[in-house]
CSV table of C-alpha atoms in Angstrom, one decimal:
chain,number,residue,atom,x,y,z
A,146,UNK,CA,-287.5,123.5,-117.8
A,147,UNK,CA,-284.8,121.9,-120.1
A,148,UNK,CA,-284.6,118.9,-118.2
A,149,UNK,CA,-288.7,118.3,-118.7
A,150,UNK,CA,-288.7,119.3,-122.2
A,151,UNK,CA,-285.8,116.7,-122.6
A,152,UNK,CA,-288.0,114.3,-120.9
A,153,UNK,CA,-291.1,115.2,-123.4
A,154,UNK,CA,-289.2,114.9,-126.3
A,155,UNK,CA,-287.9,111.3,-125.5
A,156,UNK,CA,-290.7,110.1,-124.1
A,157,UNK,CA,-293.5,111.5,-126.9
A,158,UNK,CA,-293.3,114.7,-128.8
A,159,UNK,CA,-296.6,117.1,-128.9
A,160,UNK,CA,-299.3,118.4,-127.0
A,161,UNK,CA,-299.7,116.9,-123.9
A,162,UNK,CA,-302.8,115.4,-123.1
A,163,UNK,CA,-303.4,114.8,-119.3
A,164,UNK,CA,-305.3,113.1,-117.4
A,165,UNK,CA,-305.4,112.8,-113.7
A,166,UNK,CA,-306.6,109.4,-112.1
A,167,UNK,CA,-307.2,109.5,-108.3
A,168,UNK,CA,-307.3,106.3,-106.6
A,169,UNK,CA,-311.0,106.9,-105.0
A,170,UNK,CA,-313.8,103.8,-104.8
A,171,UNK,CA,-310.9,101.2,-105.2
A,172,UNK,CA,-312.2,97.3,-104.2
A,173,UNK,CA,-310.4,96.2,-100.6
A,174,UNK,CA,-308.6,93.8,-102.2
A,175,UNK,CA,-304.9,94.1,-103.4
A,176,UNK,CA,-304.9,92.5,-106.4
A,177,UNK,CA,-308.6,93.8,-107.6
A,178,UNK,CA,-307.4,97.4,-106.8
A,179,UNK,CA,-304.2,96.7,-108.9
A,180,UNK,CA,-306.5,95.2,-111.8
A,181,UNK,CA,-308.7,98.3,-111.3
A,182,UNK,CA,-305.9,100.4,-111.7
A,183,UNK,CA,-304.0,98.9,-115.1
A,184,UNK,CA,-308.1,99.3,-116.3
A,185,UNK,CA,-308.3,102.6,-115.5
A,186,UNK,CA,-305.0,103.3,-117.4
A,187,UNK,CA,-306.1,101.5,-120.3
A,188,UNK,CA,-309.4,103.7,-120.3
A,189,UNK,CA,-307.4,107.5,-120.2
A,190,UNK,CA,-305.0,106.1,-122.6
A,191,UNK,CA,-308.0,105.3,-125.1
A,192,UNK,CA,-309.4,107.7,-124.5
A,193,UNK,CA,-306.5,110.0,-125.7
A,194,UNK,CA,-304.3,110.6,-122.6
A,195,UNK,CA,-300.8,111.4,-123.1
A,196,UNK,CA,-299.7,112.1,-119.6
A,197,UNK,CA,-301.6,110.0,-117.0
A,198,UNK,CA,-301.2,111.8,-113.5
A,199,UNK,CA,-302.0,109.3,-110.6
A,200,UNK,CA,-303.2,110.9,-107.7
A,201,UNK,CA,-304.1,110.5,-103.9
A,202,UNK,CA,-307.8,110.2,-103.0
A,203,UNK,CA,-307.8,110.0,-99.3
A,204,UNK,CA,-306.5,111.2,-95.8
A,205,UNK,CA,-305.3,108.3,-94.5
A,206,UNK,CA,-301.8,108.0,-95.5
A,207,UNK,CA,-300.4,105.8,-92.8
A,208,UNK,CA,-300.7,102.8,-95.5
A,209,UNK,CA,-298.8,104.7,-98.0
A,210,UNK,CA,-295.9,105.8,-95.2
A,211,UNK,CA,-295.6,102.3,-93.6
A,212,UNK,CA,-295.2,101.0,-97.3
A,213,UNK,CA,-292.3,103.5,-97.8
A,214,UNK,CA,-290.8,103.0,-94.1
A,215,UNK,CA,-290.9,98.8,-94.8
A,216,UNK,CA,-289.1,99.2,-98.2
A,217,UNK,CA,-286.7,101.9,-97.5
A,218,UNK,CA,-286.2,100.3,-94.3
A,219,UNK,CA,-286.8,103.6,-92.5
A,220,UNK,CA,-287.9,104.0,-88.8
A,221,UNK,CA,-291.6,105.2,-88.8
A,222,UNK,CA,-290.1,108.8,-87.0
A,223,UNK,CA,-288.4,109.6,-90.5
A,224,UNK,CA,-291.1,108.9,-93.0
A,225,UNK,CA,-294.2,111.1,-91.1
A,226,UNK,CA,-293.9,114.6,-91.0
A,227,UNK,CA,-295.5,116.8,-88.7
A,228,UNK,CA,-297.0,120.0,-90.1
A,229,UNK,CA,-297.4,123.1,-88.5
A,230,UNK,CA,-300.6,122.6,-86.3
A,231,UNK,CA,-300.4,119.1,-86.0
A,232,UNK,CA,-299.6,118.3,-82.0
A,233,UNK,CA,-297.1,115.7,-81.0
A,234,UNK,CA,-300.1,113.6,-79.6
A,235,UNK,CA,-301.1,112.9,-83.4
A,236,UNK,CA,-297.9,112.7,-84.5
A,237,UNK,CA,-296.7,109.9,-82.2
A,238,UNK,CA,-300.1,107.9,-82.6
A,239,UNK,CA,-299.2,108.0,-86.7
A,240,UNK,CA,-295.7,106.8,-85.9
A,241,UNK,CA,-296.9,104.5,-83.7
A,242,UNK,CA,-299.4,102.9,-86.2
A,243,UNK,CA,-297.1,102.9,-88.9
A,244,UNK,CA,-294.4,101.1,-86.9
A,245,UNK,CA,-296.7,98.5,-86.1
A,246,UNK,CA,-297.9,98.2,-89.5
A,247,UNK,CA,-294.3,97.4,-90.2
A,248,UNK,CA,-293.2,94.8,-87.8
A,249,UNK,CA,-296.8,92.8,-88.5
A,250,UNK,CA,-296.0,93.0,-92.6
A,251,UNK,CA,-291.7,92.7,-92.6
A,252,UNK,CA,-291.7,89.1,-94.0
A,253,UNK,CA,-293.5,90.4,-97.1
A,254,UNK,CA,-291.0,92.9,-98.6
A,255,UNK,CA,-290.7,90.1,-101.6
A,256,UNK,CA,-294.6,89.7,-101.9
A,257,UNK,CA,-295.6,93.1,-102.8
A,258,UNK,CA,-299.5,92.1,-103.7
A,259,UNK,CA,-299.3,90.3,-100.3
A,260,UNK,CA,-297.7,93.7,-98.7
A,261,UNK,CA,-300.3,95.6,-99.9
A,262,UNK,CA,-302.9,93.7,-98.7
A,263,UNK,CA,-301.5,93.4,-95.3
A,264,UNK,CA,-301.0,97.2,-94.6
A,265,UNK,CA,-304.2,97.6,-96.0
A,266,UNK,CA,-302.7,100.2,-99.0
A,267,UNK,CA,-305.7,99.2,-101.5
A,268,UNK,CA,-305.6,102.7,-103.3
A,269,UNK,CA,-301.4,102.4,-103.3
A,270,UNK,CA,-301.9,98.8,-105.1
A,271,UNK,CA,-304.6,100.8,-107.6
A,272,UNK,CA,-302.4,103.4,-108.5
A,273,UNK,CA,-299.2,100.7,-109.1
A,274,UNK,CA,-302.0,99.3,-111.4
A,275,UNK,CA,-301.8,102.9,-113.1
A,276,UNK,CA,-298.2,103.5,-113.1
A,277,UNK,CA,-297.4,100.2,-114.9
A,278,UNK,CA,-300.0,99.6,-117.4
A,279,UNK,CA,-299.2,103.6,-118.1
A,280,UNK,CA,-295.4,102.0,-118.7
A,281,UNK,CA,-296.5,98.9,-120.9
A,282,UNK,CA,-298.6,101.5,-123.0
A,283,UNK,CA,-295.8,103.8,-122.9
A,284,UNK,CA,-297.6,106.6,-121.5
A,285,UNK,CA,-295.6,109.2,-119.0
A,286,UNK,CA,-296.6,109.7,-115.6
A,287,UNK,CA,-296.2,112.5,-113.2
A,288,UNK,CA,-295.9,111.2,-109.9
A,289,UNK,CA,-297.5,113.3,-107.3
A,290,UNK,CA,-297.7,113.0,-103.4
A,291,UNK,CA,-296.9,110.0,-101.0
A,292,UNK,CA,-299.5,107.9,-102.1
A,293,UNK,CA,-298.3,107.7,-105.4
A,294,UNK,CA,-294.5,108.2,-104.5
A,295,UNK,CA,-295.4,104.7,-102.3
A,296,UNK,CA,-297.1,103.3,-105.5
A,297,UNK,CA,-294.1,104.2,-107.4
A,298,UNK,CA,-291.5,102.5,-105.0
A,299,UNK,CA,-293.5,99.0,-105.3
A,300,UNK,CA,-294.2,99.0,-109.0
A,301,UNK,CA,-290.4,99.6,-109.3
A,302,UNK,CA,-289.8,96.0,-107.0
A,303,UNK,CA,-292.2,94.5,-109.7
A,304,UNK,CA,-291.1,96.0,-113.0
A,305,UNK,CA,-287.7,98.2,-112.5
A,306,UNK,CA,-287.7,99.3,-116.2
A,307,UNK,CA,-291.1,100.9,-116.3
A,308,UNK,CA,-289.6,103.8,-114.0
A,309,UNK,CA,-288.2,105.5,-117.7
A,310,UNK,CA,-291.7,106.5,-118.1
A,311,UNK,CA,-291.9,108.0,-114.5
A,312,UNK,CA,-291.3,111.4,-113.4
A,313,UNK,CA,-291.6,113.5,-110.2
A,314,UNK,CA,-293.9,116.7,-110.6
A,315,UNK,CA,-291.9,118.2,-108.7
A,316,UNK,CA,-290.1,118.4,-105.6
A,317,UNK,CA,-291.1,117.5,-102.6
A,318,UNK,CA,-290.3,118.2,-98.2
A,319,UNK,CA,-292.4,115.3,-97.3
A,320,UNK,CA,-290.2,112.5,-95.9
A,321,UNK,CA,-291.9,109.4,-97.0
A,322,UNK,CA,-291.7,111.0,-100.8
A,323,UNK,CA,-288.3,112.2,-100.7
A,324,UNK,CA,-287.4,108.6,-99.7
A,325,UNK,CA,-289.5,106.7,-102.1
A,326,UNK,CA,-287.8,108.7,-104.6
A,327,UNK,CA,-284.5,108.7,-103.5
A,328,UNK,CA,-284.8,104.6,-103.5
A,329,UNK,CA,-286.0,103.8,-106.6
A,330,UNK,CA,-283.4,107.1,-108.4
A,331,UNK,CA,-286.5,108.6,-109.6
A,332,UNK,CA,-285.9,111.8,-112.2
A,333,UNK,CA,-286.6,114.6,-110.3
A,334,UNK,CA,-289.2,117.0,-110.6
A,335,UNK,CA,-289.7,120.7,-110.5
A,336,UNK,CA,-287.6,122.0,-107.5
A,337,UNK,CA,-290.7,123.6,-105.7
A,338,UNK,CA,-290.1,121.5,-102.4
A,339,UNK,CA,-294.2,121.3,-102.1
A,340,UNK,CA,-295.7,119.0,-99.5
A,341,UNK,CA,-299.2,118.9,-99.7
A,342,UNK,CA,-301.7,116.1,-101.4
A,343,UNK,CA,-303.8,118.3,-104.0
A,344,UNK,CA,-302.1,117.8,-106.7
A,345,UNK,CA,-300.3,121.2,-107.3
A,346,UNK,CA,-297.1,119.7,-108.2
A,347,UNK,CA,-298.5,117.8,-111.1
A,348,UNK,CA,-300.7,120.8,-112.1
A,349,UNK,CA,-296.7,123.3,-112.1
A,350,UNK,CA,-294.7,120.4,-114.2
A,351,UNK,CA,-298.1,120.3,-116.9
A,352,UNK,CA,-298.0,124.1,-116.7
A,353,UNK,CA,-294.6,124.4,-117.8
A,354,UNK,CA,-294.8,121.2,-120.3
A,355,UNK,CA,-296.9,123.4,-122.4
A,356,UNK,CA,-294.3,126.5,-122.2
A,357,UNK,CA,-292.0,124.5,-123.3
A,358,UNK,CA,-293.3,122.5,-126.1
A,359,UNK,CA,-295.1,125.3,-127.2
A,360,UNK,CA,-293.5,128.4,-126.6
């Protein structure tokens, strides 16, 4: 709790004013997703935002993984978890598409806009959109789930500085975020080790922003 509030005060004093943004309807293009994204933070930040929470709109989230796996350079094996329920079948075709998605996009680790097209991670390249323009505006983020953990890793490769107005919601047991986060020495969040893509992280660290701000 004093670590967030510490991270409040520096970043803006107040009530927080959030506002999540899920990367859902994004174009299936790289750089018109990314475009869409810095758009979309401009819009919540008008509109009165103060905290901007980027968040996951979809199940696929072998773009998002192979993204992490390329950059971290992680074997596919160590960024896809497998849930209780899920059979090895499934798990084994995911690490199997994500390790091809890797070896068919490796010579674009220092072409992110080209990387993201490639592994076809449209909603990823919307939510770096978010996470940047967010930074230019200097509006915080809570970053949330692999999607936006994967966002978070590539906007770091284009703008390493913007990553001051970044936070993890809280901790996570997913493999793909606990390396994203790990690579780009991302403040960590909450230490409520969650692992699921509905946001409930995000929801904790705004919960207890309020406590502490106004106690």
């Amino acid at each position: 709790a004093r670590r967030l509030q510490g991270w409040w005060t520096v970043s803006l004093a107040g009530e927080p004013v959030v506002t999540a943004i899920p990367a859902d309807g994004v174009p299936v293009d790289a750089l018109a997703a990314f475009a869409a994204g810095g758009q979309a933070a401009d819009r919540a930040i008008d509109e009165g935002a103060t905290v901007i929470v980027p968040r996951s709109a979809g199940p696929d989230l072998v773009p998002a993984r192979s993204l992490v796996a390329l950059l971290t350079r992680r074997e596919a094996s160590l960024v896809t978890p497998q849930p209780l329920g899920m059979r090895d079948r499934e798990w084994m075709s995911q690490c199997v598409a994500i390790r091809d998605a890797v070896t068919t996009a490796a010579d674009l680790r220092g072409d992110p806009l080209t990387l993201l097209n490639r592994v076809g991670a449209y909603r990823v390249a919307f939510l770096v959109g978010v996470l940047l323009e967010a930074a230019a505006r200097r509006t915080p983020c809570l970053v949330d789930g692999t999607e936006p953990a994967a966002a978070a890793l590539v906007a770091d490769r284009l703008a390493f500085r913007a990553k001051a107005w970044w936070r993890e919601a809280t901790t996570s047991t997913d493999p793909a975020q606990r390396a994203a986060v790990e690579r780009i020495d991302l403040t960590p969040g909450l230490p409520l080790g969650l692992s699921d893509e509905t946001g409930r992280g995000a929801d904790a660290a705004v919960a207890l922003l309020r406590l502490v701000v106004d106690p």
